[in-house]
Amino acid sequence: MKNLGILISGRGSNMESILKAIAKKKIPITPSIVISNRPDAKGLKIAEKLGVKTEVVESKGFKGTRWDYDQEIIRVLKKHGVSQKNGLVCLAGFMRIISPEFVKKYKNRIINIHPALLPSFPGLDSQRQALEYGSKYSGCTVHFVNAGMDTGPIIIQAVVKIKEDDTEESLSKRILKEEHKIYPKAVSLFAQDKIKVQGRKTIISV
Ligand code: GRF
């Protein structure tokens, strides 16, 4: 079985959906460690309640380069068995850009969830971007992390219709509901070796 490391910065609702799916035996993977860059991340308490180990690698005031910081993260991941050979790293609201060196070391082993239909609206405040643009549909995307910003091969997407009276809050809420469905699904596919990466594309075997 593969080992899962989840990186968070805050609320941790996506992490929670993954950990609960694992607890219900819906995903064949070991939840090895949850790491936060912020000591006050709410998700840390949720992970502890669910019986998953947590560690904090504080980024505020960290002296060193981005890669120095990421090496600390890698050290903690490896300590808990989340290796380059047998690990999966899920970014779940981790509010930091990952260094290219980290991406390279864990090639096609780091995945992220983004609250828009990529390649539309990468970066921050995607729900607001979609509303301001006047999109009729948005959604969410689980994708592999590459050296770019939200540009890696797409694994799963879910579509959410935008209503005329939507606010950033109401749209975010409906998108989040879909995030909680597709992220555990993507982790499950990875855990079962059902995702092949071919260039920019992923081929999913069912
Ligand atoms: C989610 O909207 C996710 O798509 C984005 O950050 C948010 C994290 O929320 N990357 P949570 O911490 O999982 O509740």
PDB file of C-alpha atoms and ligand atoms in Angstrom:
ATOM      1  CA  MET A   1       0.000   0.000   0.000  1.00  0.00           C
ATOM      2  CA  LYS A   2       1.165   3.535  -0.760  1.00  0.00           C
ATOM      3  CA  ASN A   3       1.706   6.185   1.916  1.00  0.00           C
ATOM      4  CA  LEU A   4      -0.125   9.488   1.820  1.00  0.00           C
ATOM      5  CA  GLY A   5       1.115  12.859   3.038  1.00  0.00           C
ATOM      6  CA  ILE A   6      -1.271  15.808   3.022  1.00  0.00           C
ATOM      7  CA  LEU A   7      -0.059  19.410   3.122  1.00  0.00           C
ATOM      8  CA  ILE A   8      -2.444  22.029   4.487  1.00  0.00           C
ATOM      9  CA  SER A   9      -2.444  25.642   5.613  1.00  0.00           C
ATOM     10  CA  GLY A  10      -5.913  26.182   7.046  1.00  0.00           C
ATOM     11  CA  ARG A  11      -9.436  24.819   7.248  1.00  0.00           C
ATOM     12  CA  GLY A  12      -8.582  21.364   5.930  1.00  0.00           C
ATOM     13  CA  SER A  13     -11.992  20.365   4.596  1.00  0.00           C
ATOM     14  CA  ASN A  14     -10.510  18.616   1.538  1.00  0.00           C
ATOM     15  CA  MET A  15      -8.045  16.805   3.793  1.00  0.00           C
ATOM     16  CA  GLU A  16     -10.996  15.756   5.941  1.00  0.00           C
ATOM     17  CA  SER A  17     -12.916  14.367   2.956  1.00  0.00           C
ATOM     18  CA  ILE A  18      -9.877  12.294   1.960  1.00  0.00           C
ATOM     19  CA  LEU A  19      -9.154  11.040   5.478  1.00  0.00           C
ATOM     20  CA  LYS A  20     -12.800  10.095   6.033  1.00  0.00           C
ATOM     21  CA  ALA A  21     -12.911   8.184   2.750  1.00  0.00           C
ATOM     22  CA  ILE A  22      -9.762   6.301   3.822  1.00  0.00           C
ATOM     23  CA  ALA A  23     -11.314   5.543   7.233  1.00  0.00           C
ATOM     24  CA  LYS A  24     -14.359   4.125   5.440  1.00  0.00           C
ATOM     25  CA  LYS A  25     -12.012   1.874   3.448  1.00  0.00           C
ATOM     26  CA  LYS A  26     -12.934   3.580   0.204  1.00  0.00           C
ATOM     27  CA  ILE A  27      -9.286   4.370  -0.616  1.00  0.00           C
ATOM     28  CA  PRO A  28      -6.527   1.765  -0.315  1.00  0.00           C
ATOM     29  CA  ILE A  29      -3.781   4.066   1.004  1.00  0.00           C
ATOM     30  CA  THR A  30      -2.164   4.670   4.398  1.00  0.00           C
ATOM     31  CA  PRO A  31      -2.728   8.199   5.776  1.00  0.00           C
ATOM     32  CA  SER A  32       0.814   8.660   7.059  1.00  0.00           C
ATOM     33  CA  ILE A  33       1.154  12.344   7.889  1.00  0.00           C
ATOM     34  CA  VAL A  34      -0.559  15.723   7.695  1.00  0.00           C
ATOM     35  CA  ILE A  35       1.848  18.664   7.554  1.00  0.00           C
ATOM     36  CA  SER A  36       0.892  22.301   7.996  1.00  0.00           C
ATOM     37  CA  ASN A  37       3.021  25.361   7.378  1.00  0.00           C
ATOM     38  CA  ARG A  38       0.920  27.189   9.971  1.00  0.00           C
ATOM     39  CA  PRO A  39       0.681  26.098  13.598  1.00  0.00           C
ATOM     40  CA  ASP A  40      -2.874  27.471  13.892  1.00  0.00           C
ATOM     41  CA  ALA A  41      -4.316  25.601  10.892  1.00  0.00           C
ATOM     42  CA  LYS A  42      -7.760  24.293  11.879  1.00  0.00           C
ATOM     43  CA  GLY A  43      -7.174  21.158   9.845  1.00  0.00           C
ATOM     44  CA  LEU A  44      -4.498  19.970  12.288  1.00  0.00           C
ATOM     45  CA  LYS A  45      -7.108  19.342  14.983  1.00  0.00           C
ATOM     46  CA  ILE A  46      -9.372  17.552  12.509  1.00  0.00           C
ATOM     47  CA  ALA A  47      -6.522  15.239  11.469  1.00  0.00           C
ATOM     48  CA  GLU A  48      -5.663  14.497  15.105  1.00  0.00           C
ATOM     49  CA  LYS A  49      -9.295  13.675  15.845  1.00  0.00           C
ATOM     50  CA  LEU A  50      -9.255  11.261  12.947  1.00  0.00           C
ATOM     51  CA  GLY A  51      -6.165   9.621  14.413  1.00  0.00           C
ATOM     52  CA  VAL A  52      -3.675  10.836  11.824  1.00  0.00           C
ATOM     53  CA  LYS A  53      -0.219  12.100  12.799  1.00  0.00           C
ATOM     54  CA  THR A  54       0.484  15.788  12.278  1.00  0.00           C
ATOM     55  CA  GLU A  55       3.568  17.960  12.098  1.00  0.00           C
ATOM     56  CA  VAL A  56       4.112  21.678  11.604  1.00  0.00           C
ATOM     57  CA  VAL A  57       6.905  23.033   9.433  1.00  0.00           C
ATOM     58  CA  GLU A  58       6.402  26.706  10.056  1.00  0.00           C
ATOM     59  CA  SER A  59       7.005  28.859   7.015  1.00  0.00           C
ATOM     60  CA  LYS A  60       6.622  32.238   8.736  1.00  0.00           C
ATOM     61  CA  GLY A  61      10.067  33.506   9.627  1.00  0.00           C
ATOM     62  CA  PHE A  62      11.754  30.518   7.949  1.00  0.00           C
ATOM     63  CA  LYS A  63      15.332  31.434   7.117  1.00  0.00           C
ATOM     64  CA  GLY A  64      16.378  30.008   3.796  1.00  0.00           C
ATOM     65  CA  THR A  65      15.265  29.559   0.230  1.00  0.00           C
ATOM     66  CA  ARG A  66      12.031  27.958  -0.991  1.00  0.00           C
ATOM     67  CA  TRP A  67      13.982  24.799  -1.708  1.00  0.00           C
ATOM     68  CA  ASP A  68      15.471  24.834   1.825  1.00  0.00           C
ATOM     69  CA  TYR A  69      11.933  24.941   3.185  1.00  0.00           C
ATOM     70  CA  ASP A  70      10.747  22.188   0.872  1.00  0.00           C
ATOM     71  CA  GLN A  71      13.671  20.018   1.960  1.00  0.00           C
ATOM     72  CA  GLU A  72      12.300  20.248   5.506  1.00  0.00           C
ATOM     73  CA  ILE A  73       8.922  19.122   4.195  1.00  0.00           C
ATOM     74  CA  ILE A  74      10.577  16.237   2.328  1.00  0.00           C
ATOM     75  CA  ARG A  75      12.452  15.237   5.476  1.00  0.00           C
ATOM     76  CA  VAL A  76       9.151  14.996   7.392  1.00  0.00           C
ATOM     77  CA  LEU A  77       7.415  13.187   4.520  1.00  0.00           C
ATOM     78  CA  LYS A  78      10.217  10.606   4.349  1.00  0.00           C
ATOM     79  CA  LYS A  79      10.263  10.189   8.124  1.00  0.00           C
ATOM     80  CA  HIS A  80       6.671   9.021   7.810  1.00  0.00           C
ATOM     81  CA  GLY A  81       7.275   6.795   4.816  1.00  0.00           C
ATOM     82  CA  VAL A  82       5.981   9.129   2.109  1.00  0.00           C
ATOM     83  CA  SER A  83       8.846   8.458  -0.273  1.00  0.00           C
ATOM     84  CA  GLN A  84       9.593   9.210  -3.915  1.00  0.00           C
ATOM     85  CA  LYS A  85       8.971   5.537  -4.635  1.00  0.00           C
ATOM     86  CA  ASN A  86       5.883   4.797  -2.600  1.00  0.00           C
ATOM     87  CA  GLY A  87       4.332   8.099  -1.645  1.00  0.00           C
ATOM     88  CA  LEU A  88       1.579  10.447  -2.685  1.00  0.00           C
ATOM     89  CA  VAL A  89       1.575  14.083  -1.615  1.00  0.00           C
ATOM     90  CA  CYS A  90      -1.755  15.912  -1.657  1.00  0.00           C
ATOM     91  CA  LEU A  91      -1.800  19.679  -1.516  1.00  0.00           C
ATOM     92  CA  ALA A  92      -5.070  20.574   0.155  1.00  0.00           C
ATOM     93  CA  GLY A  93      -5.285  24.308   0.580  1.00  0.00           C
ATOM     94  CA  PHE A  94      -1.516  24.529   1.060  1.00  0.00           C
ATOM     95  CA  MET A  95      -0.900  28.211   0.490  1.00  0.00           C
ATOM     96  CA  ARG A  96       2.668  27.993  -0.757  1.00  0.00           C
ATOM     97  CA  ILE A  97       4.286  27.567  -4.128  1.00  0.00           C
ATOM     98  CA  ILE A  98       6.279  24.355  -4.341  1.00  0.00           C
ATOM     99  CA  SER A  99       9.859  24.613  -5.609  1.00  0.00           C
ATOM    100  CA  PRO A 100      10.756  23.020  -8.974  1.00  0.00           C
ATOM    101  CA  GLU A 101      13.244  20.798  -7.127  1.00  0.00           C
ATOM    102  CA  PHE A 102      10.480  19.332  -4.935  1.00  0.00           C
ATOM    103  CA  VAL A 103       8.283  18.787  -8.007  1.00  0.00           C
ATOM    104  CA  LYS A 104      11.159  16.999  -9.733  1.00  0.00           C
ATOM    105  CA  LYS A 105      11.956  14.779  -6.766  1.00  0.00           C
ATOM    106  CA  TYR A 106       8.314  13.718  -6.411  1.00  0.00           C
ATOM    107  CA  LYS A 107       7.577  13.659 -10.128  1.00  0.00           C
ATOM    108  CA  ASN A 108       3.905  12.840 -10.780  1.00  0.00           C
ATOM    109  CA  ARG A 109       3.456  12.138  -7.082  1.00  0.00           C
ATOM    110  CA  ILE A 110       2.161  15.532  -5.983  1.00  0.00           C
ATOM    111  CA  ILE A 111      -1.456  16.427  -6.687  1.00  0.00           C
ATOM    112  CA  ASN A 112      -3.495  19.533  -5.996  1.00  0.00           C
ATOM    113  CA  ILE A 113      -7.107  20.652  -6.030  1.00  0.00           C
ATOM    114  CA  HIS A 114      -8.014  23.956  -7.615  1.00  0.00           C
ATOM    115  CA  PRO A 115     -11.450  25.627  -7.338  1.00  0.00           C
ATOM    116  CA  ALA A 116     -11.929  26.338 -11.065  1.00  0.00           C
ATOM    117  CA  LEU A 117     -12.012  24.512 -14.363  1.00  0.00           C
ATOM    118  CA  LEU A 118      -8.360  24.779 -15.340  1.00  0.00           C
ATOM    119  CA  PRO A 119      -6.813  26.206 -17.422  1.00  0.00           C
ATOM    120  CA  SER A 120      -9.337  28.961 -16.618  1.00  0.00           C
ATOM    121  CA  PHE A 121      -8.719  31.064 -13.542  1.00  0.00           C
ATOM    122  CA  PRO A 122      -5.466  29.732 -12.088  1.00  0.00           C
ATOM    123  CA  GLY A 123      -3.955  31.326  -8.985  1.00  0.00           C
ATOM    124  CA  LEU A 124      -5.871  32.919  -6.147  1.00  0.00           C
ATOM    125  CA  ASP A 125      -9.560  33.886  -5.814  1.00  0.00           C
ATOM    126  CA  SER A 126     -10.630  31.667  -8.693  1.00  0.00           C
ATOM    127  CA  GLN A 127     -14.294  31.727  -7.722  1.00  0.00           C
ATOM    128  CA  ARG A 128     -14.301  35.533  -7.776  1.00  0.00           C
ATOM    129  CA  GLN A 129     -12.402  35.536 -11.073  1.00  0.00           C
ATOM    130  CA  ALA A 130     -15.059  33.270 -12.643  1.00  0.00           C
ATOM    131  CA  LEU A 131     -17.906  35.494 -11.405  1.00  0.00           C
ATOM    132  CA  GLU A 132     -16.238  38.704 -12.541  1.00  0.00           C
ATOM    133  CA  TYR A 133     -15.509  37.223 -15.944  1.00  0.00           C
ATOM    134  CA  GLY A 134     -19.175  36.330 -16.358  1.00  0.00           C
ATOM    135  CA  SER A 135     -18.609  32.605 -16.816  1.00  0.00           C
ATOM    136  CA  LYS A 136     -21.752  30.469 -16.920  1.00  0.00           C
ATOM    137  CA  TYR A 137     -19.958  27.440 -15.535  1.00  0.00           C
ATOM    138  CA  SER A 138     -17.028  26.891 -13.229  1.00  0.00           C
ATOM    139  CA  GLY A 139     -16.010  23.960 -11.074  1.00  0.00           C
ATOM    140  CA  CYS A 140     -12.932  22.308  -9.704  1.00  0.00           C
ATOM    141  CA  THR A 141      -9.899  20.401 -10.945  1.00  0.00           C
ATOM    142  CA  VAL A 142      -7.598  17.816  -9.427  1.00  0.00           C
ATOM    143  CA  HIS A 143      -4.273  17.865 -11.241  1.00  0.00           C
ATOM    144  CA  PHE A 144      -0.667  16.795 -10.940  1.00  0.00           C
ATOM    145  CA  VAL A 145       1.646  19.544  -9.805  1.00  0.00           C
ATOM    146  CA  ASN A 146       4.335  20.606 -12.229  1.00  0.00           C
ATOM    147  CA  ALA A 147       6.711  23.563 -12.150  1.00  0.00           C
ATOM    148  CA  GLY A 148       4.016  26.013 -13.344  1.00  0.00           C
ATOM    149  CA  MET A 149       1.128  27.602 -11.475  1.00  0.00           C
ATOM    150  CA  ASP A 150      -1.870  25.202 -11.664  1.00  0.00           C
ATOM    151  CA  THR A 151      -0.656  23.881 -15.015  1.00  0.00           C
ATOM    152  CA  GLY A 152      -0.013  20.165 -14.479  1.00  0.00           C
ATOM    153  CA  PRO A 153      -1.868  17.276 -16.161  1.00  0.00           C
ATOM    154  CA  ILE A 154      -5.549  17.164 -15.219  1.00  0.00           C
ATOM    155  CA  ILE A 155      -6.863  14.085 -13.411  1.00  0.00           C
ATOM    156  CA  ILE A 156     -10.540  14.851 -12.693  1.00  0.00           C
ATOM    157  CA  GLN A 157     -12.790  17.869 -13.115  1.00  0.00           C
ATOM    158  CA  ALA A 158     -16.314  18.607 -11.900  1.00  0.00           C
ATOM    159  CA  VAL A 159     -18.552  21.276 -13.415  1.00  0.00           C
ATOM    160  CA  VAL A 160     -20.673  23.692 -11.378  1.00  0.00           C
ATOM    161  CA  LYS A 161     -23.295  25.923 -12.997  1.00  0.00           C
ATOM    162  CA  ILE A 162     -23.054  29.582 -12.055  1.00  0.00           C
ATOM    163  CA  LYS A 163     -26.338  31.233 -11.053  1.00  0.00           C
ATOM    164  CA  GLU A 164     -27.108  34.843 -11.865  1.00  0.00           C
ATOM    165  CA  ASP A 165     -27.431  35.753  -8.207  1.00  0.00           C
ATOM    166  CA  ASP A 166     -24.313  33.851  -7.083  1.00  0.00           C
ATOM    167  CA  THR A 167     -21.917  35.554  -4.709  1.00  0.00           C
ATOM    168  CA  GLU A 168     -18.306  34.501  -4.233  1.00  0.00           C
ATOM    169  CA  GLU A 169     -19.463  32.760  -1.066  1.00  0.00           C
ATOM    170  CA  SER A 170     -22.397  30.853  -2.554  1.00  0.00           C
ATOM    171  CA  LEU A 171     -20.398  29.741  -5.581  1.00  0.00           C
ATOM    172  CA  SER A 172     -17.413  28.698  -3.423  1.00  0.00           C
ATOM    173  CA  LYS A 173     -19.741  26.606  -1.285  1.00  0.00           C
ATOM    174  CA  ARG A 174     -21.161  24.690  -4.259  1.00  0.00           C
ATOM    175  CA  ILE A 175     -17.704  24.201  -5.756  1.00  0.00           C
ATOM    176  CA  LEU A 176     -16.352  22.952  -2.416  1.00  0.00           C
ATOM    177  CA  LYS A 177     -19.069  20.301  -2.283  1.00  0.00           C
ATOM    178  CA  GLU A 178     -17.748  18.943  -5.592  1.00  0.00           C
ATOM    179  CA  GLU A 179     -14.128  19.234  -4.417  1.00  0.00           C
ATOM    180  CA  HIS A 180     -14.965  16.895  -1.564  1.00  0.00           C
ATOM    181  CA  LYS A 181     -16.173  14.318  -4.087  1.00  0.00           C
ATOM    182  CA  ILE A 182     -13.452  14.460  -6.716  1.00  0.00           C
ATOM    183  CA  TYR A 183     -10.368  14.752  -4.487  1.00  0.00           C
ATOM    184  CA  PRO A 184     -10.946  11.421  -2.689  1.00  0.00           C
ATOM    185  CA  LYS A 185     -11.752   9.872  -6.095  1.00  0.00           C
ATOM    186  CA  ALA A 186      -8.451  11.063  -7.557  1.00  0.00           C
ATOM    187  CA  VAL A 187      -6.500   9.790  -4.547  1.00  0.00           C
ATOM    188  CA  SER A 188      -8.213   6.438  -4.930  1.00  0.00           C
ATOM    189  CA  LEU A 189      -7.288   6.237  -8.620  1.00  0.00           C
ATOM    190  CA  PHE A 190      -3.670   7.039  -7.788  1.00  0.00           C
ATOM    191  CA  ALA A 191      -3.617   4.543  -4.930  1.00  0.00           C
ATOM    192  CA  GLN A 192      -4.713   1.829  -7.359  1.00  0.00           C
ATOM    193  CA  ASP A 193      -2.203   2.823 -10.073  1.00  0.00           C
ATOM    194  CA  LYS A 194      -5.043   3.744 -12.392  1.00  0.00           C
ATOM    195  CA  ILE A 195      -3.560   7.024 -13.610  1.00  0.00           C
ATOM    196  CA  LYS A 196      -0.977   7.122 -16.379  1.00  0.00           C
ATOM    197  CA  VAL A 197       0.604  10.409 -17.363  1.00  0.00           C
ATOM    198  CA  GLN A 198       1.273  10.872 -21.066  1.00  0.00           C
ATOM    199  CA  GLY A 199       2.714  14.306 -21.738  1.00  0.00           C
ATOM    200  CA  ARG A 200       0.069  16.840 -20.775  1.00  0.00           C
ATOM    201  CA  LYS A 201      -2.632  14.207 -20.484  1.00  0.00           C
ATOM    202  CA  THR A 202      -3.646  11.591 -18.002  1.00  0.00           C
ATOM    203  CA  ILE A 203      -5.136   8.277 -19.047  1.00  0.00           C
ATOM    204  CA  ILE A 204      -7.458   6.834 -16.434  1.00  0.00           C
ATOM    205  CA  SER A 205      -8.091   3.110 -16.455  1.00  0.00           C
ATOM    206  CA  VAL A 206     -11.330   1.938 -14.896  1.00  0.00           C
TER     207      VAL A 206
HETATM  208  C1  GRF B   1     -10.100  24.842  -1.572  1.00  0.00           C
HETATM  209  O1  GRF B   1     -11.039  25.676  -2.184  1.00  0.00           O
HETATM  210  C2  GRF B   1      -9.119  24.327  -2.585  1.00  0.00           C
HETATM  211  O2  GRF B   1      -9.682  24.157  -3.847  1.00  0.00           O
HETATM  212  C3  GRF B   1      -8.089  25.420  -2.632  1.00  0.00           C
HETATM  213  O3  GRF B   1      -7.991  25.877  -1.294  1.00  0.00           O
HETATM  214  C4  GRF B   1      -9.200  25.596  -0.606  1.00  0.00           C
HETATM  215  C5  GRF B   1      -8.822  24.785   0.587  1.00  0.00           C
HETATM  216  O4  GRF B   1      -9.908  24.507   1.420  1.00  0.00           O
HETATM  217  N1  GRF B   1      -6.852  24.927  -3.172  1.00  0.00           N
HETATM  218  P1  GRF B   1      -9.777  23.428   2.569  1.00  0.00           P
HETATM  219  O5  GRF B   1      -8.612  23.859   3.451  1.00  0.00           O
HETATM  220  O6  GRF B   1      -9.540  22.093   1.939  1.00  0.00           O
HETATM  221  O7  GRF B   1     -11.079  23.489   3.315  1.00  0.00           O
END
